[in-house]
């Protein structure tokens, strides 16, 4: 998924630079797909040692390493602007239409709440400024406080709710299904992810801008599938990727045989 995520940024975002931040040094990243990513000409790797990150905010201990990602993405987008994507998010079509006359773009999840697995912002945008301020001021060591909770304070939780803050302008809010989160992590949403007919519909009928593909819940769902149904789901997903020109045809062999990696 990491390779697919970066590859989709090259294909559909026409990215000239993709910045990857890691607390591991480059030499320790030995996975063959990670090495393929780092070999891409557009990729810039940034080593971020742990001592650079704060241990607490407002006397609340930072308990999850994912919180460091929350702070870092906001700092980078405030300074440079750009597109933030979780490494399990995959662009599914060109995003150029989203970039015109917008200071920022966010998308709602199946619950109607805004998601932070992918969003777009211009440098020093009012959106990132307010988002960062809320994430910092409301931090209580909770898992989602500096991410989706802070976003919900800005945009509201209901699907058609207007933005709560009148200070934010030129922010496009995409509804569930058209934006970046076509699947929820509920059982019903995961059924869509692993149902052959429905995943085909996602690519060819709904065709969202991006797919958010994986977390611990979806991993549990995979373990419930039979070997045959999982293989069929992988084949269908692969055919959708190739038809959308997201991956070259050579990728199919590696994707279908995940235990064997194409030699470096």
Short mmCIF file of C-alpha atoms in Angstrom, two decimals:
data_model
loop_
_atom_site.label_atom_id
_atom_site.label_comp_id
_atom_site.label_asym_id
_atom_site.label_seq_id
_atom_site.Cartn_x
_atom_site.Cartn_y
_atom_site.Cartn_z
CA UNK A 1 0.00 0.00 0.00
CA UNK A 2 2.86 2.40 0.70
CA UNK A 3 4.21 1.98 -2.83
CA UNK A 4 0.71 2.35 -4.30
CA UNK A 5 0.12 5.50 -2.28
CA UNK A 6 3.28 7.19 -3.55
CA UNK A 7 2.76 5.90 -7.08
CA UNK A 8 -0.76 7.35 -7.12
CA UNK A 9 0.66 10.73 -6.12
CA UNK A 10 2.93 10.64 -9.16
CA UNK A 11 0.17 9.53 -11.54
CA UNK A 12 -2.84 11.56 -10.39
CA UNK A 13 -1.35 14.52 -8.50
CA UNK A 14 1.50 15.02 -10.99
CA UNK A 15 3.69 15.45 -7.93
CA UNK A 16 7.13 16.87 -8.58
CA UNK A 17 8.21 16.33 -4.96
CA UNK A 18 6.93 13.78 -2.46
CA UNK A 19 8.32 14.27 1.05
CA UNK A 20 8.49 11.27 3.34
CA UNK A 21 9.31 11.74 7.03
CA UNK A 22 10.48 8.82 9.15
CA UNK A 23 11.90 8.22 12.61
CA UNK A 24 14.00 5.43 11.09
CA UNK A 25 17.24 6.09 9.26
CA UNK A 26 17.22 5.32 5.57
CA UNK A 27 19.66 2.39 5.92
CA UNK A 28 17.26 0.58 8.26
CA UNK A 29 14.39 0.67 5.78
CA UNK A 30 15.05 -2.68 4.12
CA UNK A 31 11.58 -3.66 2.87
CA UNK A 32 11.82 -4.03 -0.90
CA UNK A 33 8.71 -1.93 -1.59
CA UNK A 34 9.94 0.86 0.67
CA UNK A 35 13.23 0.78 -1.20
CA UNK A 36 11.34 1.10 -4.47
CA UNK A 37 9.61 4.18 -3.08
CA UNK A 38 12.85 5.77 -1.92
CA UNK A 39 14.39 5.17 -5.36
CA UNK A 40 11.73 7.28 -7.09
CA UNK A 41 13.25 10.53 -8.41
CA UNK A 42 10.43 12.65 -6.94
CA UNK A 43 10.82 11.27 -3.41
CA UNK A 44 12.73 13.19 -0.75
CA UNK A 45 13.42 11.29 2.46
CA UNK A 46 13.65 13.15 5.76
CA UNK A 47 14.98 11.48 8.89
CA UNK A 48 13.28 12.83 12.02
CA UNK A 49 14.99 11.61 15.22
CA UNK A 50 12.77 11.21 18.25
CA UNK A 51 14.50 13.93 20.28
CA UNK A 52 13.12 16.57 17.89
CA UNK A 53 9.55 15.82 18.96
CA UNK A 54 7.96 17.25 22.12
CA UNK A 55 7.17 14.86 24.95
CA UNK A 56 4.05 16.70 26.06
CA UNK A 57 1.74 19.59 25.18
CA UNK A 58 0.12 21.73 27.88
CA UNK A 59 1.31 19.16 30.44
CA UNK A 60 -0.50 16.36 28.60
CA UNK A 61 1.82 13.54 27.69
CA UNK A 62 2.02 12.55 24.02
CA UNK A 63 1.17 8.87 24.37
CA UNK A 64 0.98 7.77 20.72
CA UNK A 65 3.70 8.13 18.12
CA UNK A 66 0.93 8.86 15.59
CA UNK A 67 0.43 12.19 17.37
CA UNK A 68 3.87 13.26 16.18
CA UNK A 69 2.63 12.70 12.64
CA UNK A 70 -0.40 14.88 13.41
CA UNK A 71 1.79 17.79 14.49
CA UNK A 72 4.36 17.33 11.76
CA UNK A 73 1.86 17.29 8.89
CA UNK A 74 0.34 20.56 10.12
CA UNK A 75 3.74 22.23 10.47
CA UNK A 76 4.84 21.16 6.97
CA UNK A 77 1.58 22.20 5.31
CA UNK A 78 1.60 25.55 7.12
CA UNK A 79 5.11 26.31 5.86
CA UNK A 80 5.03 24.80 2.38
CA UNK A 81 1.44 23.84 1.54
CA UNK A 82 0.68 20.74 -0.48
CA UNK A 83 -1.20 17.46 -0.18
CA UNK A 84 -1.05 15.28 2.91
CA UNK A 85 -1.84 11.57 2.46
CA UNK A 86 -1.70 8.68 4.90
CA UNK A 87 0.47 5.94 3.45
CA UNK A 88 -2.64 3.74 3.13
CA UNK A 89 -4.47 6.33 1.01
CA UNK A 90 -4.47 5.87 -2.76
CA UNK A 91 -5.46 8.53 -5.27
CA UNK A 92 -7.92 7.10 -7.81
CA UNK A 93 -8.24 9.94 -10.34
CA UNK A 94 -6.64 13.31 -11.20
CA UNK A 95 -7.07 15.88 -8.45
CA UNK A 96 -6.41 18.98 -10.57
CA UNK A 97 -10.11 20.03 -10.38
CA UNK A 98 -9.77 20.27 -6.59
CA UNK A 99 -6.84 22.67 -6.69
CA UNK A 100 -8.45 25.62 -8.48
CA UNK A 101 -9.45 28.62 -6.35
CA UNK A 102 -9.32 26.69 -3.09
CA UNK A 103 -7.25 27.44 -0.01
CA UNK A 104 -7.88 23.93 1.27
CA UNK A 105 -9.80 20.72 0.53
CA UNK A 106 -11.04 18.21 3.10
CA UNK A 107 -13.40 15.25 2.85
CA UNK A 108 -16.04 13.70 5.07
CA UNK A 109 -15.96 10.06 6.13
CA UNK A 110 -18.95 7.69 6.08
CA UNK A 111 -19.98 8.98 9.52
CA UNK A 112 -20.18 12.53 8.17
CA UNK A 113 -17.19 13.59 10.23
CA UNK A 114 -14.23 15.15 8.41
CA UNK A 115 -11.21 12.91 8.06
CA UNK A 116 -7.55 13.81 8.23
CA UNK A 117 -6.11 10.85 6.32
CA UNK A 118 -5.83 13.15 3.32
CA UNK A 119 -6.29 16.89 2.87
CA UNK A 120 -4.94 19.73 0.75
CA UNK A 121 -3.86 23.21 1.79
CA UNK A 122 -2.03 26.23 0.45
CA UNK A 123 0.94 27.65 2.38
CA UNK A 124 -0.02 29.64 5.48
CA UNK A 125 -3.72 29.00 4.89
CA UNK A 126 -6.24 30.12 7.50
CA UNK A 127 -7.52 26.54 7.59
CA UNK A 128 -4.17 25.10 8.73
CA UNK A 129 -3.70 27.95 11.20
CA UNK A 130 -7.04 27.31 12.92
CA UNK A 131 -6.67 23.54 12.70
CA UNK A 132 -3.25 23.71 14.35
CA UNK A 133 -4.49 26.05 17.08
CA UNK A 134 -7.43 23.78 17.92
CA UNK A 135 -5.28 20.65 17.84
CA UNK A 136 -2.88 22.23 20.31
CA UNK A 137 -5.35 23.96 22.62
CA UNK A 138 -7.68 20.97 22.99
CA UNK A 139 -5.01 18.28 23.26
CA UNK A 140 -5.69 15.89 26.14
CA UNK A 141 -3.58 12.86 25.12
CA UNK A 142 -6.63 11.32 23.44
CA UNK A 143 -6.12 9.29 20.28
CA UNK A 144 -8.10 11.54 17.91
CA UNK A 145 -7.87 14.91 19.69
CA UNK A 146 -5.21 16.50 17.43
CA UNK A 147 -6.68 14.99 14.26
CA UNK A 148 -10.34 14.23 13.54
CA UNK A 149 -11.67 15.81 16.75
CA UNK A 150 -10.05 19.15 15.96
CA UNK A 151 -11.31 18.97 12.37
CA UNK A 152 -14.82 18.25 13.58
CA UNK A 153 -14.70 21.39 15.70
CA UNK A 154 -13.99 23.36 12.53
CA UNK A 155 -16.43 21.71 10.15
CA UNK A 156 -19.09 20.03 12.26
CA UNK A 157 -19.94 16.36 12.41
CA UNK A 158 -23.09 16.17 10.30
CA UNK A 159 -22.83 15.37 6.63
CA UNK A 160 -24.42 18.58 5.39
CA UNK A 161 -23.46 20.83 8.26
CA UNK A 162 -21.96 24.18 7.39
CA UNK A 163 -18.57 25.13 8.78
CA UNK A 164 -18.68 26.27 12.38
CA UNK A 165 -15.95 28.84 11.89
CA UNK A 166 -16.77 31.89 9.81
CA UNK A 167 -13.05 32.67 9.66
CA UNK A 168 -12.40 29.89 7.14
CA UNK A 169 -12.97 30.81 3.50
CA UNK A 170 -12.34 29.04 0.20
CA UNK A 171 -12.30 25.58 1.77
CA UNK A 172 -13.93 22.85 -0.29
CA UNK A 173 -15.57 20.11 1.80
CA UNK A 174 -16.23 16.92 -0.16
CA UNK A 175 -19.02 14.62 0.96
CA UNK A 176 -18.55 10.93 1.64
CA UNK A 177 -18.27 8.91 -1.56
CA UNK A 178 -16.96 11.73 -3.75
CA UNK A 179 -13.90 12.61 -1.71
CA UNK A 180 -11.08 10.71 -0.04
CA UNK A 181 -12.92 8.24 2.23
CA UNK A 182 -15.29 5.96 0.32
CA UNK A 183 -15.13 3.29 3.04
CA UNK A 184 -15.93 3.46 6.71
CA UNK A 185 -14.24 1.16 9.21
CA UNK A 186 -17.59 -0.22 10.37
CA UNK A 187 -18.50 -3.77 9.36
CA UNK A 188 -20.79 -2.42 6.65
CA UNK A 189 -18.04 -0.24 5.24
CA UNK A 190 -15.57 -3.09 5.30
CA UNK A 191 -18.06 -5.32 3.51
CA UNK A 192 -17.94 -2.76 0.69
CA UNK A 193 -14.16 -2.92 0.69
CA UNK A 194 -14.00 -6.69 0.30
CA UNK A 195 -17.13 -7.27 -1.80
CA UNK A 196 -16.17 -7.90 -5.42
CA UNK A 197 -19.20 -6.21 -6.95
CA UNK A 198 -19.14 -3.20 -4.68
CA UNK A 199 -15.44 -2.46 -4.95
CA UNK A 200 -15.81 -2.52 -8.74
CA UNK A 201 -18.64 0.00 -8.40
CA UNK A 202 -16.47 2.23 -6.23
CA UNK A 203 -13.87 2.52 -8.99
CA UNK A 204 -16.16 2.67 -12.01
CA UNK A 205 -19.38 4.32 -10.80
CA UNK A 206 -18.70 6.29 -7.63
CA UNK A 207 -15.06 6.86 -8.55
CA UNK A 208 -13.92 8.94 -5.57
CA UNK A 209 -10.75 11.00 -5.65
CA UNK A 210 -9.01 8.66 -3.23
CA UNK A 211 -9.37 5.42 -1.31
CA UNK A 212 -8.48 5.00 2.34
CA UNK A 213 -7.67 1.32 2.44
CA UNK A 214 -6.37 -0.12 5.67
CA UNK A 215 -6.24 -0.16 9.43
CA UNK A 216 -6.29 -2.73 12.22
CA UNK A 217 -10.02 -3.30 11.75
CA UNK A 218 -9.68 -4.07 8.06
CA UNK A 219 -6.83 -6.44 8.92
CA UNK A 220 -9.17 -8.34 11.23
CA UNK A 221 -11.74 -8.42 8.43
CA UNK A 222 -9.18 -9.92 6.07
CA UNK A 223 -8.47 -12.69 8.57
CA UNK A 224 -12.16 -13.66 8.47
CA UNK A 225 -12.12 -14.23 4.72
CA UNK A 226 -11.47 -17.58 3.14
CA UNK A 227 -8.31 -17.90 1.08
CA UNK A 228 -10.41 -18.09 -2.08
CA UNK A 229 -12.54 -15.01 -1.40
CA UNK A 230 -9.46 -13.00 -0.39
CA UNK A 231 -7.67 -14.03 -3.58
CA UNK A 232 -10.69 -13.06 -5.68
CA UNK A 233 -10.90 -9.70 -3.93
CA UNK A 234 -7.21 -9.06 -4.65
CA UNK A 235 -7.70 -9.94 -8.33
CA UNK A 236 -10.66 -7.58 -8.66
CA UNK A 237 -8.85 -4.77 -6.90
CA UNK A 238 -5.79 -5.31 -9.09
CA UNK A 239 -7.83 -5.18 -12.31
CA UNK A 240 -9.37 -1.88 -11.16
CA UNK A 241 -5.92 -0.43 -10.49
CA UNK A 242 -4.62 -1.44 -13.93
CA UNK A 243 -7.74 -0.17 -15.74
CA UNK A 244 -7.31 3.19 -14.03
CA UNK A 245 -3.66 3.21 -15.17
CA UNK A 246 -2.55 3.53 -11.58
CA UNK A 247 -0.05 0.69 -11.80
CA UNK A 248 2.01 -0.84 -14.62
CA UNK A 249 1.16 -4.39 -15.68
CA UNK A 250 4.37 -5.76 -14.15
CA UNK A 251 2.94 -4.88 -10.76
CA UNK A 252 0.32 -7.64 -11.01
CA UNK A 253 2.79 -10.47 -10.39
CA UNK A 254 4.13 -8.90 -7.21
CA UNK A 255 0.68 -7.90 -5.99
CA UNK A 256 -0.82 -11.37 -6.43
CA UNK A 257 2.16 -13.09 -4.85
CA UNK A 258 2.73 -10.95 -1.78
CA UNK A 259 5.17 -13.44 -0.27
CA UNK A 260 7.60 -12.96 -3.13
CA UNK A 261 9.07 -9.60 -4.01
CA UNK A 262 10.44 -8.71 -7.40
CA UNK A 263 14.20 -8.68 -7.06
CA UNK A 264 15.74 -5.32 -6.44
#
